[in-house]
Coordinates of N, CA and C in Angstrom, one line a residue:
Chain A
X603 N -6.2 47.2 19.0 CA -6.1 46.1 20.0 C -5.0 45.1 19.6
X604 N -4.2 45.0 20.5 CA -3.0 43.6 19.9 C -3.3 42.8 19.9
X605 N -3.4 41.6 18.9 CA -3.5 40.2 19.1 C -3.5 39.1 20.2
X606 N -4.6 38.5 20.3 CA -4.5 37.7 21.6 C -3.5 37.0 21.6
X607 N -3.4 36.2 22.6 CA -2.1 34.9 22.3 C -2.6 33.8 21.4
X608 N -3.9 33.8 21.3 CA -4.1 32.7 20.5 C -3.9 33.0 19.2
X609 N -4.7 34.3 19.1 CA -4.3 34.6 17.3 C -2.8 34.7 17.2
X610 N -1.8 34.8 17.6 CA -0.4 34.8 17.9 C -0.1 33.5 17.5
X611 N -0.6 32.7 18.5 CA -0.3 30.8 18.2 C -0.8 30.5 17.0
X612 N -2.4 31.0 16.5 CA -3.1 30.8 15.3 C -2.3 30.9 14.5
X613 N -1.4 32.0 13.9 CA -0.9 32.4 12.9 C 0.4 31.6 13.0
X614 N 1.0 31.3 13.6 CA 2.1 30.7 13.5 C 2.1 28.8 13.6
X615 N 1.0 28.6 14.1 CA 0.9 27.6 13.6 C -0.1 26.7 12.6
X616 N -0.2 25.5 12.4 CA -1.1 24.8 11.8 C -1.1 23.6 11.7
X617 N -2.3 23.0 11.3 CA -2.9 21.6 11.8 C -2.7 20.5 10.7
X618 N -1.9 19.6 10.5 CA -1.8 18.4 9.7 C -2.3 16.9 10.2
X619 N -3.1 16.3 9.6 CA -3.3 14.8 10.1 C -2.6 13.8 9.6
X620 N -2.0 13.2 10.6 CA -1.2 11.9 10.0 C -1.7 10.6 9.8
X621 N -1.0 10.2 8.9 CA -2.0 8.8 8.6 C -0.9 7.5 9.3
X622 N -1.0 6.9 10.0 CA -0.3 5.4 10.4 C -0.6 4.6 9.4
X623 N 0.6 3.6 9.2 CA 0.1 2.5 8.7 C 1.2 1.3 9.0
X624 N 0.6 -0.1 9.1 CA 1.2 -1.5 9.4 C 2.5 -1.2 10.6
X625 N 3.8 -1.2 10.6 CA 4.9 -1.3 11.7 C 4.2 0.7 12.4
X626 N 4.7 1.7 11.4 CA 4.0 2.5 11.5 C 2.8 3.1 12.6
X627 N 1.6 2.1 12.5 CA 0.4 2.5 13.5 C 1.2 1.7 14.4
X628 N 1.6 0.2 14.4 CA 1.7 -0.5 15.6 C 2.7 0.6 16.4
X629 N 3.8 1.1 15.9 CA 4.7 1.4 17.1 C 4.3 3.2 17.7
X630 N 3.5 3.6 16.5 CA 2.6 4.7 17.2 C 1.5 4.8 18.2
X631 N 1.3 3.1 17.9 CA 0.0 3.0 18.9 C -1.1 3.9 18.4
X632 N -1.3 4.6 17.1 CA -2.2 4.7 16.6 C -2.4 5.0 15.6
X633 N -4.0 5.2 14.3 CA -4.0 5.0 13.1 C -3.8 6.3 12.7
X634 N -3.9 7.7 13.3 CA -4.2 8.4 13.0 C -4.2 9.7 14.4
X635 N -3.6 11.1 14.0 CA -3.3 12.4 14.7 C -3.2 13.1 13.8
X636 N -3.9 14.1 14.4 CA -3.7 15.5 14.5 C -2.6 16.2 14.9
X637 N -1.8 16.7 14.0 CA -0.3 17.4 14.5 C -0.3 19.0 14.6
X638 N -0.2 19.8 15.4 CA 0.3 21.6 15.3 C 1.7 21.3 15.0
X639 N 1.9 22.5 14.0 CA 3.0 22.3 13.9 C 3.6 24.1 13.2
X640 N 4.1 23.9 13.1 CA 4.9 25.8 13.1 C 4.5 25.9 11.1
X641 N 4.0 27.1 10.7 CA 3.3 27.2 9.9 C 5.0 26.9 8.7
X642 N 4.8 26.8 7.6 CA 5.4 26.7 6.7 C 6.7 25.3 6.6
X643 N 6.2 24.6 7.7 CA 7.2 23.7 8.3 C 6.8 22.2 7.0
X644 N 8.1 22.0 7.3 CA 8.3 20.3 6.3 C 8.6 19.3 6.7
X645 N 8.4 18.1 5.9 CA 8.4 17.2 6.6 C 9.3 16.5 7.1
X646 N 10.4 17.1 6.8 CA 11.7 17.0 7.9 C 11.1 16.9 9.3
X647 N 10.6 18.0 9.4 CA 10.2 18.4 10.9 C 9.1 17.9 11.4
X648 N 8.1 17.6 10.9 CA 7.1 17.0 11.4 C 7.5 15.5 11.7
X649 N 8.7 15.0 11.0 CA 8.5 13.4 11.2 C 9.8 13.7 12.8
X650 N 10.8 14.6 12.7 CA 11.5 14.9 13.5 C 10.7 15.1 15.1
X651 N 9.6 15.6 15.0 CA 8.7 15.9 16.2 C 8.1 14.2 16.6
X652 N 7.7 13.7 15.3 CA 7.3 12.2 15.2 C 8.2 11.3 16.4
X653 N 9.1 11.3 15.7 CA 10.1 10.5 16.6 C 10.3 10.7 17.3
X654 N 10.8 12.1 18.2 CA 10.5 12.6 19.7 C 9.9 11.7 20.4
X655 N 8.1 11.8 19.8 CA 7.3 11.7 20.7 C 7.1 10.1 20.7
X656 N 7.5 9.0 19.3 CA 7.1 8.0 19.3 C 8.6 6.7 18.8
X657 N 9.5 6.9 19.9 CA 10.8 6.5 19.6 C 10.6 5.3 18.9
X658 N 10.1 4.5 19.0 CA 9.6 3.0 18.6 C 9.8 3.1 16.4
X659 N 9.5 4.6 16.2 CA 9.3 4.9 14.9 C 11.0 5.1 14.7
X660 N 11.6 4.9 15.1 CA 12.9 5.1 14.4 C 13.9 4.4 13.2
X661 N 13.6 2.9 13.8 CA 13.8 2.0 13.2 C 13.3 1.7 11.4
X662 N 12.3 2.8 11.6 CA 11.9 2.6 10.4 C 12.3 3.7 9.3
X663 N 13.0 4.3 10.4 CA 13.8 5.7 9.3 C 14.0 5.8 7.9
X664 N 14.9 4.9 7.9 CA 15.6 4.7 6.4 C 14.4 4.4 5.5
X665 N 13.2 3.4 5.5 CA 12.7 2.7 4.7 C 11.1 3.9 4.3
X666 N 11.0 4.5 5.4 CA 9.7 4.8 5.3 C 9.7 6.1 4.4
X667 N 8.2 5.9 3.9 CA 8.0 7.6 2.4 C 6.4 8.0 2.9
X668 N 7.0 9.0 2.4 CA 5.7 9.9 2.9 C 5.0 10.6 1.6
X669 N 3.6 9.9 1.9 CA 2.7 10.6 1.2 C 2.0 12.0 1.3
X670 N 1.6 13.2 0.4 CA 1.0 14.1 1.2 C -0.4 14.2 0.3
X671 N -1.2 13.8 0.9 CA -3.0 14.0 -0.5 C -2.6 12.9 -0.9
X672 N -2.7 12.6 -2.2 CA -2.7 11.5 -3.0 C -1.2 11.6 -4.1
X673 N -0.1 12.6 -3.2 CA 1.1 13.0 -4.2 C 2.3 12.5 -3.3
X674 N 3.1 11.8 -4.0 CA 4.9 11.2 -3.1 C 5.3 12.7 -3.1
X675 N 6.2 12.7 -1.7 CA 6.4 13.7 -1.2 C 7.9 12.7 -0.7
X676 N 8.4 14.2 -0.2 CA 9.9 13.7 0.6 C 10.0 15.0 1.8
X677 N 11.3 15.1 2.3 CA 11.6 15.3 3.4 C 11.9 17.0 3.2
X678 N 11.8 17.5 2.0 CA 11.5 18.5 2.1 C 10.6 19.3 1.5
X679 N 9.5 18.1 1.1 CA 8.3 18.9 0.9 C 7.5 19.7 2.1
X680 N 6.9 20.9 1.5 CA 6.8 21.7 2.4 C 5.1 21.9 2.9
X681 N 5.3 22.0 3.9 CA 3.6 21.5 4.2 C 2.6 22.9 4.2
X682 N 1.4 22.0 4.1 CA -0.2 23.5 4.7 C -0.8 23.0 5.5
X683 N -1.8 24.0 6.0 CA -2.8 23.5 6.9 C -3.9 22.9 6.3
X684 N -4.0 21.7 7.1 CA -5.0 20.7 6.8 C -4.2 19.8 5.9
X685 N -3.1 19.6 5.4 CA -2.9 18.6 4.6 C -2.9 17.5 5.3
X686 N -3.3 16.1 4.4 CA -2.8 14.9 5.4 C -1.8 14.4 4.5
X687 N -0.9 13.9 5.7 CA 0.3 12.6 5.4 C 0.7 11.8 5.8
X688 N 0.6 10.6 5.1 CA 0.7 9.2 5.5 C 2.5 8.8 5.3
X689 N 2.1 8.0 6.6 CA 3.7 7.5 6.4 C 3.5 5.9 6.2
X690 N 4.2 5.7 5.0 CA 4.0 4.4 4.6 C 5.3 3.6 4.3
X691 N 5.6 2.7 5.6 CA 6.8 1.6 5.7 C 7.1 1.0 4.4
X692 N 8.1 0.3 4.1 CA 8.4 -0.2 3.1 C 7.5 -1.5 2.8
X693 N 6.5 -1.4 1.3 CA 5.4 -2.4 1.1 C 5.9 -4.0 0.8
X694 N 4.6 -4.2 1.6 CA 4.8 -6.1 1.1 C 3.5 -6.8 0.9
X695 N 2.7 -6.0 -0.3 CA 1.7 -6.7 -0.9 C 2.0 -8.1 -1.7
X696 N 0.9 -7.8 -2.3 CA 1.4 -9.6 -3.3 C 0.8 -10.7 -2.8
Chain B
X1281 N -10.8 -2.0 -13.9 CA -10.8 -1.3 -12.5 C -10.5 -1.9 -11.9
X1282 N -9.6 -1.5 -11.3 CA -8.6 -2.5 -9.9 C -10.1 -2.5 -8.7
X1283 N -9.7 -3.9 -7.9 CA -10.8 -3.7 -6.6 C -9.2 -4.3 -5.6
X1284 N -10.4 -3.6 -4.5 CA -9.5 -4.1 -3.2 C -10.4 -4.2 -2.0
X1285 N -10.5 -5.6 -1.4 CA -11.5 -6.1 -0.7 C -11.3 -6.5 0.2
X1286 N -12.0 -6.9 1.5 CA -12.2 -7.7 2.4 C -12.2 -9.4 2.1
X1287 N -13.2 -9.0 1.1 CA -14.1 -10.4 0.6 C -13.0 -11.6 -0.4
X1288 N -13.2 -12.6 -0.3 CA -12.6 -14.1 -1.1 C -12.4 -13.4 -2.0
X1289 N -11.1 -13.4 -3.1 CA -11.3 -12.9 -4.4 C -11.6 -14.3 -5.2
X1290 N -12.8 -14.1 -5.8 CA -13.2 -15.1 -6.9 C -12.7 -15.0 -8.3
X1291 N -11.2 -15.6 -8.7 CA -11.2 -15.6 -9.5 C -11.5 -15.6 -11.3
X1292 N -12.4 -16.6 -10.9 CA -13.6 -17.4 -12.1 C -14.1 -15.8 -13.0
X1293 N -14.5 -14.9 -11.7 CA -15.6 -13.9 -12.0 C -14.4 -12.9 -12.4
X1294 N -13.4 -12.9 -12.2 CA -12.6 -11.9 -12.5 C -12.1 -12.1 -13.8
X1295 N -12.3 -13.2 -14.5 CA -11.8 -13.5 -15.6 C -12.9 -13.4 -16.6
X1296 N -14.0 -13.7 -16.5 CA -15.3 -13.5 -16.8 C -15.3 -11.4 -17.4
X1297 N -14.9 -11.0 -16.6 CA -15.1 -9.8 -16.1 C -14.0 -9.3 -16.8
X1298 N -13.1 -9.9 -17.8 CA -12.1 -9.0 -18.7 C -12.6 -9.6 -19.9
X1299 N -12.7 -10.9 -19.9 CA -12.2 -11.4 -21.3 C -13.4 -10.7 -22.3
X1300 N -13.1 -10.9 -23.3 CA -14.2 -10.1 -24.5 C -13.8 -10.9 -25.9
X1301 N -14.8 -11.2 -26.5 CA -14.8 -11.9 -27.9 C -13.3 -11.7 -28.6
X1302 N -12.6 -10.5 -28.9 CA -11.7 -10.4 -28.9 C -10.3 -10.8 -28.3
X1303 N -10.9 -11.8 -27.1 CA -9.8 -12.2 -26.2 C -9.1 -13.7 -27.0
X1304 N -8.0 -13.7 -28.0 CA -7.2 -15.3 -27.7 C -7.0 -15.7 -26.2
X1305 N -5.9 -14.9 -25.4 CA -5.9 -15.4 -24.7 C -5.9 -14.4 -23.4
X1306 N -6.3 -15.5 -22.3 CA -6.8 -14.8 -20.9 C -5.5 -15.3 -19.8
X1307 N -4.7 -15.1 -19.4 CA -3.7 -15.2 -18.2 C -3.7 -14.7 -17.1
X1308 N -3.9 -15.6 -15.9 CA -4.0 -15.1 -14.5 C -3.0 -15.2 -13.3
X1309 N -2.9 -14.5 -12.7 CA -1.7 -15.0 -11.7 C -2.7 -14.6 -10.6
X1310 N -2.2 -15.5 -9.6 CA -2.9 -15.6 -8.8 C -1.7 -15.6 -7.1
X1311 N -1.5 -14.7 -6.4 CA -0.8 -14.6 -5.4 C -1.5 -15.3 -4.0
X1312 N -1.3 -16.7 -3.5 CA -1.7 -17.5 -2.4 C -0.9 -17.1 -1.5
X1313 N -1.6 -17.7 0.0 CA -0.7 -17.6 1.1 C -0.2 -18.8 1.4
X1314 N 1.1 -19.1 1.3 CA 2.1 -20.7 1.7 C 2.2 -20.4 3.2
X1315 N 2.3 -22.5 3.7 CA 2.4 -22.7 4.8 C 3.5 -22.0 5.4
X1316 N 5.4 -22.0 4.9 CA 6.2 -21.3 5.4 C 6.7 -19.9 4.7
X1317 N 7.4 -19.2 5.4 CA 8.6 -18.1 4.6 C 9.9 -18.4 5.8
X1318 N 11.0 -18.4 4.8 CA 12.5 -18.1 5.2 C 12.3 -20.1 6.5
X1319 N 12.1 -20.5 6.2 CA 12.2 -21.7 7.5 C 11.0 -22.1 8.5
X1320 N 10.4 -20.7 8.3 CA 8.9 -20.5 9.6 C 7.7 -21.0 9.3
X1321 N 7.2 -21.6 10.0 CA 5.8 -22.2 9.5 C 4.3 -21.4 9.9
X1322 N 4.3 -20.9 8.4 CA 3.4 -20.0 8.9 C 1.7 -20.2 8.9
X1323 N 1.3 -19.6 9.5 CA -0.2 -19.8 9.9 C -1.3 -19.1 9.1
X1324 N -1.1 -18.1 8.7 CA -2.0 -17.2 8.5 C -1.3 -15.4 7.9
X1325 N -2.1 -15.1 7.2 CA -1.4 -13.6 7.3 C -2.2 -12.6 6.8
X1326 N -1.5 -11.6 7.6 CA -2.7 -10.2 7.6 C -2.6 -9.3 6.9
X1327 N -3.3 -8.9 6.2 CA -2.9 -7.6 5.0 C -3.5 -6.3 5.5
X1328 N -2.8 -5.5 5.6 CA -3.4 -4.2 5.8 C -3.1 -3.0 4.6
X1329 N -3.8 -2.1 4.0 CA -3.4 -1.3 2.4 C -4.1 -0.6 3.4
X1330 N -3.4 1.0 3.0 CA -3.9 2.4 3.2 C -4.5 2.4 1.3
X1331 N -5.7 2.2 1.9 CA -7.1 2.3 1.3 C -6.9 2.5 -0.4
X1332 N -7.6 4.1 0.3 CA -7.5 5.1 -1.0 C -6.3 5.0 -2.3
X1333 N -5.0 4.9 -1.7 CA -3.8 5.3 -2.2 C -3.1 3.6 -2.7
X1334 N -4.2 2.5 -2.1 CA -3.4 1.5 -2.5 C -4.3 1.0 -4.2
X1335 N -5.5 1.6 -3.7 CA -6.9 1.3 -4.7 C -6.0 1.9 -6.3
X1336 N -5.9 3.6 -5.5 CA -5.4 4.2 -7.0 C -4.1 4.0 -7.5
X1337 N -3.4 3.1 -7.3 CA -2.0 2.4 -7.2 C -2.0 1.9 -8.2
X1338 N -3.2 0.3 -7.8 CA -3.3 -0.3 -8.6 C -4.2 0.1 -10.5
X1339 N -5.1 1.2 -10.0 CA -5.8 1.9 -11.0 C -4.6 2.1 -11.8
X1340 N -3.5 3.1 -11.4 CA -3.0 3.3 -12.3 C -2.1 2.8 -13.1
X1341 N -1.5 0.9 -12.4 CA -1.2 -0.1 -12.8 C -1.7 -0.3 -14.1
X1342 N -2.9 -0.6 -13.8 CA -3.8 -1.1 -14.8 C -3.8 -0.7 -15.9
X1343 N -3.9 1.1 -16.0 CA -3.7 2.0 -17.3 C -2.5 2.0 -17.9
X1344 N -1.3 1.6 -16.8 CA 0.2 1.3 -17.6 C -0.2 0.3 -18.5
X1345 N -0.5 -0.8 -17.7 CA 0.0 -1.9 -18.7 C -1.3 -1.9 -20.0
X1346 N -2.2 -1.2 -19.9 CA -2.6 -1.2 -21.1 C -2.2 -0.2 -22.4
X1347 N -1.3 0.7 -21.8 CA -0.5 1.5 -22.6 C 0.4 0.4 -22.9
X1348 N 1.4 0.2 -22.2 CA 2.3 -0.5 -22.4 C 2.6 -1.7 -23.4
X1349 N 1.1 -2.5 -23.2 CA 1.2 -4.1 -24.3 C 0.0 -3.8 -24.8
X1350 N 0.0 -4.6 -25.7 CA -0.7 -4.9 -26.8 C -2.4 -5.7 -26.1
X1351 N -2.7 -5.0 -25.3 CA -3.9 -6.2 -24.0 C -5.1 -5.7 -24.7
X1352 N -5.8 -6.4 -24.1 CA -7.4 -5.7 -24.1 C -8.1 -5.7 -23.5
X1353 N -7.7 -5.9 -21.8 CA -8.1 -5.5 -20.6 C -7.5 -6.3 -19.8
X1354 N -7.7 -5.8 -18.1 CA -6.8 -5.7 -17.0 C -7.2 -6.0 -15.9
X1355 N -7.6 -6.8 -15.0 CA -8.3 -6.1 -14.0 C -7.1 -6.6 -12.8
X1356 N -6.5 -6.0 -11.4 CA -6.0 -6.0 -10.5 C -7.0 -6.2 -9.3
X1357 N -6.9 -7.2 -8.4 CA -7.9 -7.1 -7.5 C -6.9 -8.0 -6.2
X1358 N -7.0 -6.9 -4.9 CA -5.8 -7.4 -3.6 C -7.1 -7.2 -2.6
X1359 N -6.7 -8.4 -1.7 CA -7.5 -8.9 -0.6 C -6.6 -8.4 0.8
X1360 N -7.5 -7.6 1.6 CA -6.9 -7.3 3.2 C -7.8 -8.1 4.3
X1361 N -6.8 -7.6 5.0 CA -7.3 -8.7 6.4 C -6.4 -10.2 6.6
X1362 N -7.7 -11.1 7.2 CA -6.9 -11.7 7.8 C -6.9 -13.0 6.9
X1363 N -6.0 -13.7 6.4 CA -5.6 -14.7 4.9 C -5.1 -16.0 5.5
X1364 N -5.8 -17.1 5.4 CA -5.7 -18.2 5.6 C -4.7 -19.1 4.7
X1365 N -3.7 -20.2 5.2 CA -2.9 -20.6 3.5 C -3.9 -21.5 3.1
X1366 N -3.2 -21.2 1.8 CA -4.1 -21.4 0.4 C -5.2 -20.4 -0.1
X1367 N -5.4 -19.6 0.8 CA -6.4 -18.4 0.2 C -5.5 -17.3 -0.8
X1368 N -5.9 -16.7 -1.6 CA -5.2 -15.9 -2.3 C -5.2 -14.3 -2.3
X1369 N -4.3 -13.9 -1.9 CA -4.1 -12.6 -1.6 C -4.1 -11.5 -2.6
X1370 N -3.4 -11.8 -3.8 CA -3.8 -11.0 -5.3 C -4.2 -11.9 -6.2
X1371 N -5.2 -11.2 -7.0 CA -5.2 -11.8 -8.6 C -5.1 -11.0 -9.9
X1372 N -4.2 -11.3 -10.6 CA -4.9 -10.2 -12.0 C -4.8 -11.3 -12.9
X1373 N -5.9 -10.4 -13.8 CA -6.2 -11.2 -15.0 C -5.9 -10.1 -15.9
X1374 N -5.3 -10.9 -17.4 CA -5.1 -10.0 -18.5 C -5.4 -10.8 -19.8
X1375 N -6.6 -10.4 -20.3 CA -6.7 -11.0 -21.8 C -6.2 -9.9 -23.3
X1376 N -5.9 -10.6 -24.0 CA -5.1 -9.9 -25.1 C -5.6 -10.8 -26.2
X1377 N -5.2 -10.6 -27.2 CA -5.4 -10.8 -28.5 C -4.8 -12.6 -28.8
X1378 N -3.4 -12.2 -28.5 CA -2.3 -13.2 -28.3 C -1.8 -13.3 -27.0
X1379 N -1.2 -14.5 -27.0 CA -1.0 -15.0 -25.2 C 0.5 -14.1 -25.2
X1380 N 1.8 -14.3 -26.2 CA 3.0 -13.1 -25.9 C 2.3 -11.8 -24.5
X1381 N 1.7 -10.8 -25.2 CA 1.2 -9.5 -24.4 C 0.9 -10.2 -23.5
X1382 N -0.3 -11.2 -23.3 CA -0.8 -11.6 -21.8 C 0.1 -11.7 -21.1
X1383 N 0.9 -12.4 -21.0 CA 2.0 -13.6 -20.0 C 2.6 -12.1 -19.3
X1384 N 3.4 -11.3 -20.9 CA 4.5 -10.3 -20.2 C 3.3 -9.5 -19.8
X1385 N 2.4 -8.9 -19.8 CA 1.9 -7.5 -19.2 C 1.4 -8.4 -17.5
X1386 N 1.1 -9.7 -17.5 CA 0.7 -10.5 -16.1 C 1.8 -10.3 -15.2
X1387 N 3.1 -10.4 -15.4 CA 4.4 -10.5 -15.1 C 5.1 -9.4 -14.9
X1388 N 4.5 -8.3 -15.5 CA 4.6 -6.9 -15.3 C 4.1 -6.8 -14.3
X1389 N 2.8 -6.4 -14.6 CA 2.0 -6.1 -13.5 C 2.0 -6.5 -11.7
X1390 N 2.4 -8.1 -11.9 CA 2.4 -8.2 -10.2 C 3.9 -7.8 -10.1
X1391 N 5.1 -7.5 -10.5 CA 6.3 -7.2 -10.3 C 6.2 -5.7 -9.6
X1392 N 5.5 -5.2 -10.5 CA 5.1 -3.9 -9.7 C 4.5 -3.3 -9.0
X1393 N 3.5 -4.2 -8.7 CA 3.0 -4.1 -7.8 C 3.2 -4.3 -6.5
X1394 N 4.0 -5.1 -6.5 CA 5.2 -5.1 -5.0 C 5.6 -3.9 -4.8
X1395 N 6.2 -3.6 -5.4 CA 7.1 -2.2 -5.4 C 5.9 -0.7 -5.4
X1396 N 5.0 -0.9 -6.0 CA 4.3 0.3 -6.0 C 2.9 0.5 -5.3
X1397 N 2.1 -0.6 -4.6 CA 1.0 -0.4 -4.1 C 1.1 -0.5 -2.8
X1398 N 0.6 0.5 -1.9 CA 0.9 0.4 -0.1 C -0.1 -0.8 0.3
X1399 N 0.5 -1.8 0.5 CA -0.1 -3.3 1.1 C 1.1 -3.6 1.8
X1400 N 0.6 -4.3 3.2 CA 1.6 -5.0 4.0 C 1.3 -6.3 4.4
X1401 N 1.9 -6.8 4.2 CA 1.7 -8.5 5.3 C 2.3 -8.4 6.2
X1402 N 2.0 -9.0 7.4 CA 2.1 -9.4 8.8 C 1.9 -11.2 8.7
X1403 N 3.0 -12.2 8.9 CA 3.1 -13.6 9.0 C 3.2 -13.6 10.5
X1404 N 1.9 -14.7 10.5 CA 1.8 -15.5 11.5 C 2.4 -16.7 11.8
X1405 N 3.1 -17.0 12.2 CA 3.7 -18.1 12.3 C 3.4 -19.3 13.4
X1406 N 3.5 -20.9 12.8 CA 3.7 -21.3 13.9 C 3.7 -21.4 15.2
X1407 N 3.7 -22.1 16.1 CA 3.6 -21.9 17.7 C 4.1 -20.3 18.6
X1408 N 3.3 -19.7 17.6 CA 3.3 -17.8 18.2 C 3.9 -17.3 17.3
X1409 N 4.1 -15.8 17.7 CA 4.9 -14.8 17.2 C 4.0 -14.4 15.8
X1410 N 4.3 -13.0 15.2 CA 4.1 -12.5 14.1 C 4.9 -11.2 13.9
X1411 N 5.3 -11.1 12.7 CA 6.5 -10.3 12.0 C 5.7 -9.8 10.6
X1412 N 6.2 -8.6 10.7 CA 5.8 -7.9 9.5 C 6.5 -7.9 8.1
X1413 N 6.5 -8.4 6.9 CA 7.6 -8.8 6.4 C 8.5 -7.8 5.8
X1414 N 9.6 -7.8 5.7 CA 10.6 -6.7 5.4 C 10.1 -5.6 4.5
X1415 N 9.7 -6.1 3.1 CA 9.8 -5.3 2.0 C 10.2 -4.9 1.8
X1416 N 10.0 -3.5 0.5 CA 11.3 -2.9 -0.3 C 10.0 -1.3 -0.2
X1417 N 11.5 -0.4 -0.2 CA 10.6 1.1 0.0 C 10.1 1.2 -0.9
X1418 N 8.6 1.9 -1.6 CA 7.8 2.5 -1.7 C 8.9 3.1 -3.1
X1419 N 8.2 2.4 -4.3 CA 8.4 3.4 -6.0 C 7.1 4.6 -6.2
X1420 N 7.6 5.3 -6.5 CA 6.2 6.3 -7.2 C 5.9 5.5 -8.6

């Protein structure tokens, strides 16, 4: 039997949660999504899909780093399913 | 152990809570919120830390600088939400043997902490408006 479409979409894609934070949630309008995203993809592309959908995040291009789990990650770290990653603006604790 | 809270940070107890018979000396910095920044008169300000990752930040703060100086404990503790001036937004305490280690590992520690723990402020200012303050990207 051939694969449904879903097992078709299943396998080629996968699910990451993103984490908002401070300029970040505000211009996302939220703390937190669930992303599909094409299996083996990085976070070039996930933040690239990002901005698509949430122009307001652009501004923060240059400054912002992305966490993945509890590990600094960059733009071409390469993602799995289920990982989460936080995008965290440039800090001003203290 | 670093804390990171909602709640007033009580200094007093945090100093209580390092020093040890072995302590000469105990040094604390203490990070308040001022009426202005840059000209603006500010009101109030809001801290928001991704949690988890700002907690283990500071954790591993704490294990530098005890590798680093001559200390004999550490504690890091950052307050979120919403910060009234004159309320204090970080404290560390560092007791050491000799005050030298204290001062420089105190001076270490909040330096880097700018740079390395995900906290943000948001200034309220004056007759409206609020701005999120610039900062500097994110060190591993």
């Amino acid at each position: 039997m051939a694969p449904s479409a879903a097992d078709v979409y299943d396998a080629a894609c996968m699910r990451v949660t993103v984490q908002f934070y401070a300029q970040a949630r505000e211009r996302a309008g939220r703390e937190s999504e669930q992303v599909d995203i094409s299996s083996g993809a990085n976070i070039a592309a996930l933040w690239k899909g990002l901005l698509e959908r949430y122009p307001g995040l652009a501004s923060l291009d240059g400054g912002i780093s992305f966490v993945v789990g509890r590990a600094c990650a960059d733009r071409a770290t390469v993602l799995s399913e289920g990982d989460e990653v936080s995008l965290l603006p440039p800090v001003s604790g203290g | 152990m670093a804390l990171l809270t909602d709640k007033p940070l009580d200094e007093d107890l945090l100093r209580r809570q390092v020093a040890t018979a072995a302590s000469g000396a105990l040094v604390s910095f203490a990070g308040v919120v001022r009426n202005e920044n840059e000209g603006k008169g500010v009101l109030r300000i809001e801290y928001e830390a991704a949690p988890d990752l700002a907690l283990a930040a500071m954790n591993r703060l704490e294990d530098e600088a005890r590798r680093q100086f001559r200390i004999e404990g550490i504690i890091i503790a950052h307050r979120t939400g919403v910060l009234e001036v004159g309320e204090a937004s970080v404290v560390i305490v560092v007791a050491a043997g000799h005050r030298p280690a204290a001062f420089e590992a105190c001076r270490w520690a909040i330096d880097r902490l700018k740079e390395t723990v995900p906290v943000w402020k948001k200034e309220h200012f004056e007759g409206g408006g609020a701005e999120w303050v610039a900062g500097v990207k994110l060190k591993a």
